[in-house]
Tab-separated table of C-alpha atoms and ligand atoms in Angstrom:
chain	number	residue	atom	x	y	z
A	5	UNK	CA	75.349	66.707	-1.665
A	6	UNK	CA	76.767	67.582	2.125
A	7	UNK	CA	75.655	65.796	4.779
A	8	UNK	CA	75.602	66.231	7.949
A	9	UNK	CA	74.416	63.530	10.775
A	10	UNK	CA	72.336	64.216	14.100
A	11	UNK	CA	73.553	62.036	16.102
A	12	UNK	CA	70.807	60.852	18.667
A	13	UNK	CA	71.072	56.573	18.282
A	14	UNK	CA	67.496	55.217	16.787
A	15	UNK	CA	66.637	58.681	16.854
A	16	UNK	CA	69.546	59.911	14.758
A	17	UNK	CA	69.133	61.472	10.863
A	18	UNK	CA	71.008	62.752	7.900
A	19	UNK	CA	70.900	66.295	7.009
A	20	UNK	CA	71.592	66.926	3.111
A	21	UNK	CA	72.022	70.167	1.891
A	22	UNK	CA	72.894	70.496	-2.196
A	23	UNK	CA	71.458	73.168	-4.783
A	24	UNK	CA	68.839	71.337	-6.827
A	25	UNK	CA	67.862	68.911	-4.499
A	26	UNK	CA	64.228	69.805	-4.652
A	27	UNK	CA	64.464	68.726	-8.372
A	28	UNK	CA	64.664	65.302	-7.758
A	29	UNK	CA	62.166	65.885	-4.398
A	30	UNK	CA	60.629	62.489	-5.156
A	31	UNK	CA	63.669	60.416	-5.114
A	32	UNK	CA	64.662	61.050	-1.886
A	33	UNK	CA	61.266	61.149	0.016
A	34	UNK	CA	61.005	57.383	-1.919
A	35	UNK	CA	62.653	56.222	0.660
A	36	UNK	CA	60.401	56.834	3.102
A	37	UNK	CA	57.558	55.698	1.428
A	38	UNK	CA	55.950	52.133	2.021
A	39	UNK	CA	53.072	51.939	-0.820
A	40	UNK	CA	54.545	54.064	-4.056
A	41	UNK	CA	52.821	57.523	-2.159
A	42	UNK	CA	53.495	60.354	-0.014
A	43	UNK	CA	52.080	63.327	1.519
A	44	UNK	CA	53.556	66.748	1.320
A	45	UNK	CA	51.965	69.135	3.584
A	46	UNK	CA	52.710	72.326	2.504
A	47	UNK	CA	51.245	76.156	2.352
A	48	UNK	CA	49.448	78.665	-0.499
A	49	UNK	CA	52.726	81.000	0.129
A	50	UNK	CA	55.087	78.220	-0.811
A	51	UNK	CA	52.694	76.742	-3.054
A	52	UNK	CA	52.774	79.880	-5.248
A	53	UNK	CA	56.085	80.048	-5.230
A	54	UNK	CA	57.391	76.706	-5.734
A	55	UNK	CA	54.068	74.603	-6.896
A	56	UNK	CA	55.404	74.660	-10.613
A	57	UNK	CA	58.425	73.386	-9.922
A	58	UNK	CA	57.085	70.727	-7.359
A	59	UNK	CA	55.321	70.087	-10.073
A	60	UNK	CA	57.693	69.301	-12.588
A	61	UNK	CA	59.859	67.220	-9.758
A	62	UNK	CA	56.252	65.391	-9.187
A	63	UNK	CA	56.096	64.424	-13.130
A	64	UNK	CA	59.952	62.973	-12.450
A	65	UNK	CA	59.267	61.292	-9.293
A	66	UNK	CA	59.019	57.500	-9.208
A	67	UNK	CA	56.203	57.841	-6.190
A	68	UNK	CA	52.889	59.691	-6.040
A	69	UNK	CA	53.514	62.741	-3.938
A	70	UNK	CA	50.536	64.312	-3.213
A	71	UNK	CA	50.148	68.212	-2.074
A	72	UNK	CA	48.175	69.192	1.229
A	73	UNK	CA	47.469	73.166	0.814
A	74	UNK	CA	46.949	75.082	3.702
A	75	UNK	CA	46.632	78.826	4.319
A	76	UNK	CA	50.173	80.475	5.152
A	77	UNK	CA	50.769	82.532	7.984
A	78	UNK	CA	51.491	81.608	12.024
A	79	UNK	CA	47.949	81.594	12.413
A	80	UNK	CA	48.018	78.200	10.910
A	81	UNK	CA	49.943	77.199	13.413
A	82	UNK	CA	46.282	76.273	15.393
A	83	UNK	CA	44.044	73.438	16.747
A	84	UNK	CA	42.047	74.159	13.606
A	85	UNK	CA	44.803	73.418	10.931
A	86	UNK	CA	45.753	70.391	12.999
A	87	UNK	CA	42.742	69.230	13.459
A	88	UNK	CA	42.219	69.361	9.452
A	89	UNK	CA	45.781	68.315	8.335
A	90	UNK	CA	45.338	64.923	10.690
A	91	UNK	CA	41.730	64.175	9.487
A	92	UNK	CA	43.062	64.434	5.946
A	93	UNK	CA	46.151	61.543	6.870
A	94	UNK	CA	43.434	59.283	8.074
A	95	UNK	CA	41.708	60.117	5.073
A	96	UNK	CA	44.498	59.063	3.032
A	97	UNK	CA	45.412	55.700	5.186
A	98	UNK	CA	48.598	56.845	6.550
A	99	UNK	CA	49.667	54.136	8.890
A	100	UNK	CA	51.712	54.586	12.197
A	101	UNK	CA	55.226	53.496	10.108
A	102	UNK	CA	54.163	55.745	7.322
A	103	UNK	CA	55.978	59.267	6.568
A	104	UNK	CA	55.192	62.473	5.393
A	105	UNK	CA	56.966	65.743	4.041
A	106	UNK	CA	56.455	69.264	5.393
A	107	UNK	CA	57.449	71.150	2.394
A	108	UNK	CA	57.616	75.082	4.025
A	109	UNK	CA	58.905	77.460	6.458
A	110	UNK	CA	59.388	76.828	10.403
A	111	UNK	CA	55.147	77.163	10.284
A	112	UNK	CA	54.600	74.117	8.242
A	113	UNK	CA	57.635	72.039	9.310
A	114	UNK	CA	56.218	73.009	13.444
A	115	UNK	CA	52.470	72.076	12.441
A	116	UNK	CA	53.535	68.893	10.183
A	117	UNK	CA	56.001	67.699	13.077
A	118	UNK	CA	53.389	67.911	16.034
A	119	UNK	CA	50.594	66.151	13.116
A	120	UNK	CA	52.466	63.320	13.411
A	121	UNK	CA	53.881	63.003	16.544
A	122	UNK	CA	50.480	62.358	17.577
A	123	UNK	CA	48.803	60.778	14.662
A	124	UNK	CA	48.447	57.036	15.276
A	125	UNK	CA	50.512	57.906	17.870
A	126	UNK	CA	53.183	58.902	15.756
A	127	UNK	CA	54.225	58.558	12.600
A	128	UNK	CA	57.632	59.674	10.462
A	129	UNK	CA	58.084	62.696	8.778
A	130	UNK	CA	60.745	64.363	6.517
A	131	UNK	CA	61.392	67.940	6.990
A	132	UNK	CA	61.596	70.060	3.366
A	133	UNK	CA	62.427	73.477	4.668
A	134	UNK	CA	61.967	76.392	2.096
A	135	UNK	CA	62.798	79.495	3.774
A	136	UNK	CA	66.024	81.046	5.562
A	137	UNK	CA	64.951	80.813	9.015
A	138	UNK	CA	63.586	76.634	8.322
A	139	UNK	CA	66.867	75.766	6.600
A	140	UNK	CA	69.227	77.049	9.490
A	141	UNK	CA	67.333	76.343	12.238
A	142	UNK	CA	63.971	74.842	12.526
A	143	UNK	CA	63.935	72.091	10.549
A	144	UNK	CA	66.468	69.929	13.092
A	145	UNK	CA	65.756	69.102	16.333
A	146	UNK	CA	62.557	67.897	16.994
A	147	UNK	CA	60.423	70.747	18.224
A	148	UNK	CA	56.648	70.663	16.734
A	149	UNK	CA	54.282	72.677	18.519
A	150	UNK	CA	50.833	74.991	17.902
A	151	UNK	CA	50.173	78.263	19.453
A	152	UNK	CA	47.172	78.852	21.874
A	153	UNK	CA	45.438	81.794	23.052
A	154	UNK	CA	47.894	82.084	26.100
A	155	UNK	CA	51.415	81.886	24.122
A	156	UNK	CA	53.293	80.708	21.172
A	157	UNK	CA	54.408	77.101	20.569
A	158	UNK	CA	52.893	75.859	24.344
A	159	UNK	CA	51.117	72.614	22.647
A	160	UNK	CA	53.576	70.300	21.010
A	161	UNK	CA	55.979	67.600	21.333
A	162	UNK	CA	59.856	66.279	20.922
A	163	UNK	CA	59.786	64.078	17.803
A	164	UNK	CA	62.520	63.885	15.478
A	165	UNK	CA	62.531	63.945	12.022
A	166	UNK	CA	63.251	60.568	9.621
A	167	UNK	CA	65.807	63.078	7.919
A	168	UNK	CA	66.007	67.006	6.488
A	169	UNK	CA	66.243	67.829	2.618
A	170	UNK	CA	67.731	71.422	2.164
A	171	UNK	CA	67.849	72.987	-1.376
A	172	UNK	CA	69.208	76.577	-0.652
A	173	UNK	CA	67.875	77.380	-4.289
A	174	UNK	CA	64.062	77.359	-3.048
A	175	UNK	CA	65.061	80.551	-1.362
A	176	UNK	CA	65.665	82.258	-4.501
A	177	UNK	CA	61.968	83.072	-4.018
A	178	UNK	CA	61.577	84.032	-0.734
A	179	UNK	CA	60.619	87.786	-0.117
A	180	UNK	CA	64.063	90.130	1.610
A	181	UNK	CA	61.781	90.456	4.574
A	182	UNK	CA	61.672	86.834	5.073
A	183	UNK	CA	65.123	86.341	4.597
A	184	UNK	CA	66.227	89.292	6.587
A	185	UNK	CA	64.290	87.138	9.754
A	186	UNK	CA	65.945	84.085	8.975
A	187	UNK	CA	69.199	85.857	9.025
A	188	UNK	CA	68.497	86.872	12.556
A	189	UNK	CA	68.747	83.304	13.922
A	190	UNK	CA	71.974	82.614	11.965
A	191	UNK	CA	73.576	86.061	14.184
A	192	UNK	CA	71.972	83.786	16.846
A	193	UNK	CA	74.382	81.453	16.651
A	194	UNK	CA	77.304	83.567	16.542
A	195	UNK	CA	75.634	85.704	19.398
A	196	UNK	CA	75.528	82.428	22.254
A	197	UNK	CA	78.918	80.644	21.012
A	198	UNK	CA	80.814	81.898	17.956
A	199	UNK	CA	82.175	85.057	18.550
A	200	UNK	CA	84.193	84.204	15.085
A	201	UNK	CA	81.266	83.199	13.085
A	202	UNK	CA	79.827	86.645	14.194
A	203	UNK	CA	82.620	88.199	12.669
A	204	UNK	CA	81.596	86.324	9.545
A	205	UNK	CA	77.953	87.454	9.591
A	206	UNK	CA	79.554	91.067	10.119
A	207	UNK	CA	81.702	90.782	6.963
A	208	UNK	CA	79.172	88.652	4.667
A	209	UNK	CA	75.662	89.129	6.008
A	210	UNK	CA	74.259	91.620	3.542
A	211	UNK	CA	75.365	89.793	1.024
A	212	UNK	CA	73.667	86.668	2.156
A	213	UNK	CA	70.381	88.296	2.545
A	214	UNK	CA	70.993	89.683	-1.308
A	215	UNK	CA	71.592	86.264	-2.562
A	216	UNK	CA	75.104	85.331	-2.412
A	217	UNK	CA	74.899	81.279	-2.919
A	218	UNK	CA	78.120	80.815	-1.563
A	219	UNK	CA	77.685	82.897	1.356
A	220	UNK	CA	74.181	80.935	1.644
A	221	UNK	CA	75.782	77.771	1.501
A	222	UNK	CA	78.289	78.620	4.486
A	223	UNK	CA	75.696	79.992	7.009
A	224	UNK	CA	73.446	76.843	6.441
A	225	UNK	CA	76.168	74.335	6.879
A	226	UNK	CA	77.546	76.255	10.220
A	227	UNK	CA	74.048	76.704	11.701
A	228	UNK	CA	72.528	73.428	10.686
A	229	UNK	CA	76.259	71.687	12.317
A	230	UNK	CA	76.181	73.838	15.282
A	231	UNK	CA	72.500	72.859	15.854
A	232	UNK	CA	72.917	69.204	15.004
A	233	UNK	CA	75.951	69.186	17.989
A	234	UNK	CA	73.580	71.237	20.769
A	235	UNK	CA	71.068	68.817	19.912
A	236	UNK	CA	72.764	65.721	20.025
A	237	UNK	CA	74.274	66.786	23.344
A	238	UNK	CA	70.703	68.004	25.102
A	239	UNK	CA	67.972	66.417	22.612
A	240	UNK	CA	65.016	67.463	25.152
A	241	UNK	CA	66.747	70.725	26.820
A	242	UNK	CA	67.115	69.223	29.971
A	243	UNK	CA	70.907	69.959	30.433
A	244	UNK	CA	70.875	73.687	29.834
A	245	UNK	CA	73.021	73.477	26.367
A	246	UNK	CA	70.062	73.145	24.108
A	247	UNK	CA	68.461	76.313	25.670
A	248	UNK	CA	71.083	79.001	24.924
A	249	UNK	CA	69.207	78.576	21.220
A	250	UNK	CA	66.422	80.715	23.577
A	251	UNK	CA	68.414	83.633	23.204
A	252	UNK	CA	66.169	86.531	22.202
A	253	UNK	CA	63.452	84.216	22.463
A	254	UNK	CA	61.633	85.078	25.617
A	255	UNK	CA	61.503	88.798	25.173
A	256	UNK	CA	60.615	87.994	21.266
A	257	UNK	CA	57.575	85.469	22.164
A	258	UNK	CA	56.194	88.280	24.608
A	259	UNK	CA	56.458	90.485	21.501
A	260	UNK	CA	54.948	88.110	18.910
A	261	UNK	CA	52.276	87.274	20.851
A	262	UNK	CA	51.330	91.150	21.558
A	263	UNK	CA	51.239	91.316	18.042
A	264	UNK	CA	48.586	88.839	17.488
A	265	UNK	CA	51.133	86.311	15.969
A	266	UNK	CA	50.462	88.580	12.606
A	267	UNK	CA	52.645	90.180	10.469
A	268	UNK	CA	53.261	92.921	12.236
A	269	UNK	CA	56.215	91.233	13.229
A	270	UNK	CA	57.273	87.929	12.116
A	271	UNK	CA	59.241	85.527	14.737
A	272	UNK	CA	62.444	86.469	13.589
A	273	UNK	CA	61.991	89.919	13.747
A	274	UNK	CA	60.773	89.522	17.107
A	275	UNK	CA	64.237	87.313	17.694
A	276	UNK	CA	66.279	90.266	16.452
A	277	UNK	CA	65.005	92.600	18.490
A	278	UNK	CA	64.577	90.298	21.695
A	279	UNK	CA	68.690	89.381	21.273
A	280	UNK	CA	69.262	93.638	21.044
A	281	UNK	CA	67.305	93.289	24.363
A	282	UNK	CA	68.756	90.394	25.815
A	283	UNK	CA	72.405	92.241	24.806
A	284	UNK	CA	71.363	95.485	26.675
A	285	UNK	CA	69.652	94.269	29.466
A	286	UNK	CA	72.842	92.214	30.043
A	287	UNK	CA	75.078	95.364	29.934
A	288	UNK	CA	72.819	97.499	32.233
A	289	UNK	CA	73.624	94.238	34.423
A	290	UNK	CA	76.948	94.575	34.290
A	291	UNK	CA	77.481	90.841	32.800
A	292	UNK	CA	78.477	92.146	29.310
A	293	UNK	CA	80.414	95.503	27.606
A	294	UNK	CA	78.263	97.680	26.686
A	295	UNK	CA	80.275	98.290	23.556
A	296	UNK	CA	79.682	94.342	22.700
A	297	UNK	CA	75.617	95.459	22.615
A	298	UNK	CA	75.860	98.039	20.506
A	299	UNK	CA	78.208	96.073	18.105
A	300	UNK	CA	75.136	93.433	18.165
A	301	UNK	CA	72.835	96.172	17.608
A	302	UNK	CA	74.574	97.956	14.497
A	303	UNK	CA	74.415	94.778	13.103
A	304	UNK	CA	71.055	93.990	13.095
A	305	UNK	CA	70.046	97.151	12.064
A	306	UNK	CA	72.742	97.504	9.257
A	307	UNK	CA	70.746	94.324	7.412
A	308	UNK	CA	67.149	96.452	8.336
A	309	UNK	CA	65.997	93.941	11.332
A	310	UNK	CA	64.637	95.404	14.349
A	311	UNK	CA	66.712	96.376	17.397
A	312	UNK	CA	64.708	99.366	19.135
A	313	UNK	CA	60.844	98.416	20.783
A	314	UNK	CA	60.110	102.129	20.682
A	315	UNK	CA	60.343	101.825	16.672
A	316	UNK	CA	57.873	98.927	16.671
A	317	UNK	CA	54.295	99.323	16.557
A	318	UNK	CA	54.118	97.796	19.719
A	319	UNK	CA	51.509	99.456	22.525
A	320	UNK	CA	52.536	97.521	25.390
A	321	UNK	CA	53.855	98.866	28.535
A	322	UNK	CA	56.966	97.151	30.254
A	323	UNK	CA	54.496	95.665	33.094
A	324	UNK	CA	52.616	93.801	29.596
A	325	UNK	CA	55.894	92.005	28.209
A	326	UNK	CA	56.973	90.992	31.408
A	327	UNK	CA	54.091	89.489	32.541
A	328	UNK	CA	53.515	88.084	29.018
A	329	UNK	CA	57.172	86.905	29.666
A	330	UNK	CA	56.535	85.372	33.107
A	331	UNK	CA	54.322	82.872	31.351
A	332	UNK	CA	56.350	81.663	28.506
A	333	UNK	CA	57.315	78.271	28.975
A	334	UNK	CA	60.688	78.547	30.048
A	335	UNK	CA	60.076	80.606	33.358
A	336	UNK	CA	59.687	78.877	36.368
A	337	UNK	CA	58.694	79.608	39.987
A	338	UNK	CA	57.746	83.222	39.082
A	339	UNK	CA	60.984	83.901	37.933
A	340	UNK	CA	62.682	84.287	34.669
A	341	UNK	CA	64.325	82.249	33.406
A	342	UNK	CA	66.634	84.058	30.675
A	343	UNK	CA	69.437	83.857	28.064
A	344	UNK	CA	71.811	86.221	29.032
A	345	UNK	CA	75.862	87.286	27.487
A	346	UNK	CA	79.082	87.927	28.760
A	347	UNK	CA	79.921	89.095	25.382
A	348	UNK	CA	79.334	88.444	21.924
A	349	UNK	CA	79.294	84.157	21.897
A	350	UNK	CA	79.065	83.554	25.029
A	351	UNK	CA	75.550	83.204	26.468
A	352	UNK	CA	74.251	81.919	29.379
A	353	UNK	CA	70.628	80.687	31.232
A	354	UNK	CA	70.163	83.123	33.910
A	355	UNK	CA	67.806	81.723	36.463
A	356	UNK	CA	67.730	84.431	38.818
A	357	UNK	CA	66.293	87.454	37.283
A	358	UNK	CA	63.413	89.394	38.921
A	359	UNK	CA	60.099	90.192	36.655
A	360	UNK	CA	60.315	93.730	38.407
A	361	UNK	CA	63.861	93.966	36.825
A	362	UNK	CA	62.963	93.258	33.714
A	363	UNK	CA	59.707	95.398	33.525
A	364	UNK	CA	61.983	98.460	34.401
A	365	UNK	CA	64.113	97.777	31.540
A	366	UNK	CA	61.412	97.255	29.645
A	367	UNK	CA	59.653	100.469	30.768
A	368	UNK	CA	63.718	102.371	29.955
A	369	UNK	CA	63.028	100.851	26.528
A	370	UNK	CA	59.767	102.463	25.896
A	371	UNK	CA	60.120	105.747	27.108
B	422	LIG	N1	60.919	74.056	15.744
B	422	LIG	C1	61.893	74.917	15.944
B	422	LIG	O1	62.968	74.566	16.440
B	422	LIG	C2	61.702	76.349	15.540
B	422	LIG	C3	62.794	77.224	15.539
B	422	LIG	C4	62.603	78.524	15.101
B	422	LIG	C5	61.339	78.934	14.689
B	422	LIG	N2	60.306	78.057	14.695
B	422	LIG	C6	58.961	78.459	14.239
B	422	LIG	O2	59.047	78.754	12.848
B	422	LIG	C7	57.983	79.639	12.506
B	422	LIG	C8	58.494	80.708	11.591
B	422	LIG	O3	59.007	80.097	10.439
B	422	LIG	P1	59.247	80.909	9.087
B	422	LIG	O4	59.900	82.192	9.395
B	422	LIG	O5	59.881	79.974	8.159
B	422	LIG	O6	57.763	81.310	8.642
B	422	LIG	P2	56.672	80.611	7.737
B	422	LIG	O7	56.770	79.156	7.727
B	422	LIG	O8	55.370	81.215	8.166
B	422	LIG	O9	57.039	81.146	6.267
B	422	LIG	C9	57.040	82.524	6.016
B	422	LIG	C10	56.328	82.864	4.710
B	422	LIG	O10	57.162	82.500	3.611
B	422	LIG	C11	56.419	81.770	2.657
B	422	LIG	N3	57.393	80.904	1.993
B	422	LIG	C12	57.973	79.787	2.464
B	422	LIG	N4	58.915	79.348	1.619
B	422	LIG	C13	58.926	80.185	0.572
B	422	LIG	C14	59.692	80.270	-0.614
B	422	LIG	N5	60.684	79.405	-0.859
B	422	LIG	N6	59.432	81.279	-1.478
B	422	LIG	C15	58.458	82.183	-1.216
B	422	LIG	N7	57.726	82.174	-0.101
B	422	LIG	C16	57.944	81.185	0.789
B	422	LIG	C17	55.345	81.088	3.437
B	422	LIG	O11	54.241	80.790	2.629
B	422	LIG	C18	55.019	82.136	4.490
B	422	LIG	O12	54.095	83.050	3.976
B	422	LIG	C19	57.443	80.160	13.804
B	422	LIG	O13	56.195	79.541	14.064
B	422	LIG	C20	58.452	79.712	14.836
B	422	LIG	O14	57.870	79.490	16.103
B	422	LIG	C21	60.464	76.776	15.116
């Protein structure tokens, strides 16, 4: 097993990433449990891919752990499921030093996370990511959130979790599409500070995606470290470190959400194509080489992710994302507030762009 710590004092937790971990599932969540029991709040998507094996690691486990099913998708991601998922913990007498599991993607571990931040005030949970995007990025550092009607992720809360369990071997099951958007967020973190891990991703990305352990193994470890250190250093994003993980983010939200959240385009998806924009918009700026955005964009599109709004199904005109941008949490005071580049690895929060700026890109984009 590797391990890797977060280190935030009380707050702090172990990372362990090791092949067959999920096996022995029950062993390590024993740890967190307090009467021989635990709840593992998981999805129907994960559940049909992984339930027989959970299975088998329940009939091995020396505490109860007891499945919560709900329907998969972002639209789970809702006052509804909440409002179900905590009613079932008081249900089950969960107490306030209790834990549970998220067993899932970045939908169950965000839903599970906020569930009990709040419930009882807060209690523990353990993070059991199953898909790309969860086990590189997600599943550390604290941010649980719903969507609302007026934007993704704008109800939620900072609460760390008691400690992550990655097994890169519950991929094995994960659909290319899903892993292609989880390998957008690992060319995230080459993209805002590791111009030589980008190189990596160049040389070994398609391989990842078709299922190269090894190559699994590396990105995981790099991301997960390289996410443990932002965090550590800016746990609530108040010092500007923690948000150059944004990158791609703001133009991506505007896009999810004028997609109805649906699969239409799924959040990394909308990542890849909002870091193609965040690349481009920064050239036409003059901050970045234009050759260093179309690098970024061959990329992407070499492992099939989206770089190009006009090939989306996406009806909006530039005016529509940028106001849908202006109201993403991370503007303020009417303006923008974006991750821009210099160059591949070296990103930036730009405070100081315009919404009419970026709406004229946007309309450029479109046309
Ligand atoms: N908290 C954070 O820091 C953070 C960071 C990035 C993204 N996110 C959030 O993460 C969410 C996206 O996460 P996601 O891409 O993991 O999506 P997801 O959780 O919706 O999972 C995608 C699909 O894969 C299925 N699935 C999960 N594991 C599987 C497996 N091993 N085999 C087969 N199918 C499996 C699920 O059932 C689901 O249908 C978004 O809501 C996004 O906002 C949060």
């Amino acid at each position: 097993v590797r391990t890797l710590d977060v280190a935030l004092g009380e707050r702090g937790y172990t990372i362990s990433i090791a092949a067959g971990l999920f096996d022995d599932l029950g062993h390590h969540l024993a740890l967190y449990s307090r009467d021989g029991s635990i709840i593992v709040v998981t999805d129907e998507g994960v559940w049909a891919a992984l339930g027989e094996r959970f299975q088998r690691a329940r009939a091995r486990s020396p505490i109860a752990m007891v499945p919560l099913i709900l329907p998969a998708g972002e639209g789970s991601k809702s006052w509804a499921a909440l409002s179900w998922l905590v009613d079932r913990l008081a249900e089950a007498g969960v107490e306030r030093g209790g834990h549970i599991a998220a067993l899932g993607g970045g939908m169950i571990g965000d839903l599970t996370g906020f569930a009990s931040a709040i419930f009882k005030r807060g209690c523990g949970y353990v993070q059991v990511p199953t898909t790309l995007l969860a086990q590189v990025d997600s599943s550390v550092g604290g941010k649980t959130a719903i969507n609302i009607d007026a934007g993704k992720n704008l109800v939620g809360a900072f609460h760390q979790p008691s400690a992550v369990l990655i097994d890169p071997t519950t991929l094995d099951s994960l659909p290319p599409r899903q892993l292609r958007a989880g390998y957008a967020e690992i060319v995230k973190y080459g993209l805002i500070q590791d111009r030589g891990f980008f190189d990596w991703c160049e040389a070994n990305g398609a391989s990842l995606i078709d299922g190269d352990m090894r190559a699994r193994l590396h990105a995981i470890e790099s991301c997960v470290g390289a996410k443990a250190d932002i965090v550590a250093a800016d746990e609530r994003e108040t010092r500007g470190r923690r948000a150059l993980l944004n990158l791609g983010h703001t133009f991506g939200h505007a896009l999810e959400a004028e997609a109805g959240y649906s699969d239409r385009l799924l959040h990394g998806e909308a990542v890849a194509l909002g870091m193609a924009l965040a690349f481009r918009f920064s050239a036409i700026r003059g901050l970045c080489p234009a050759e260093e955005a179309e690098r970024v964009t061959a990329h992407l599109r070499s492992v099939g992710l989206p770089t190009m709004l006009r090939e989306t199904e996406i009806a909006a005109s530039g005016a529509q994302l940028a106001e849908r941008m202006r109201h993403d949490k991370k503007s303020s005071g009417g303006r923008l507030r974006l991750i821009l580049v210099r160059g591949i690895g070296e990103a930036f929060v730009d405070s100081s762009v315009e919404v009419a700026e970026v709406e004229a890109f946007l309309d450029r984009e479109l046309g």
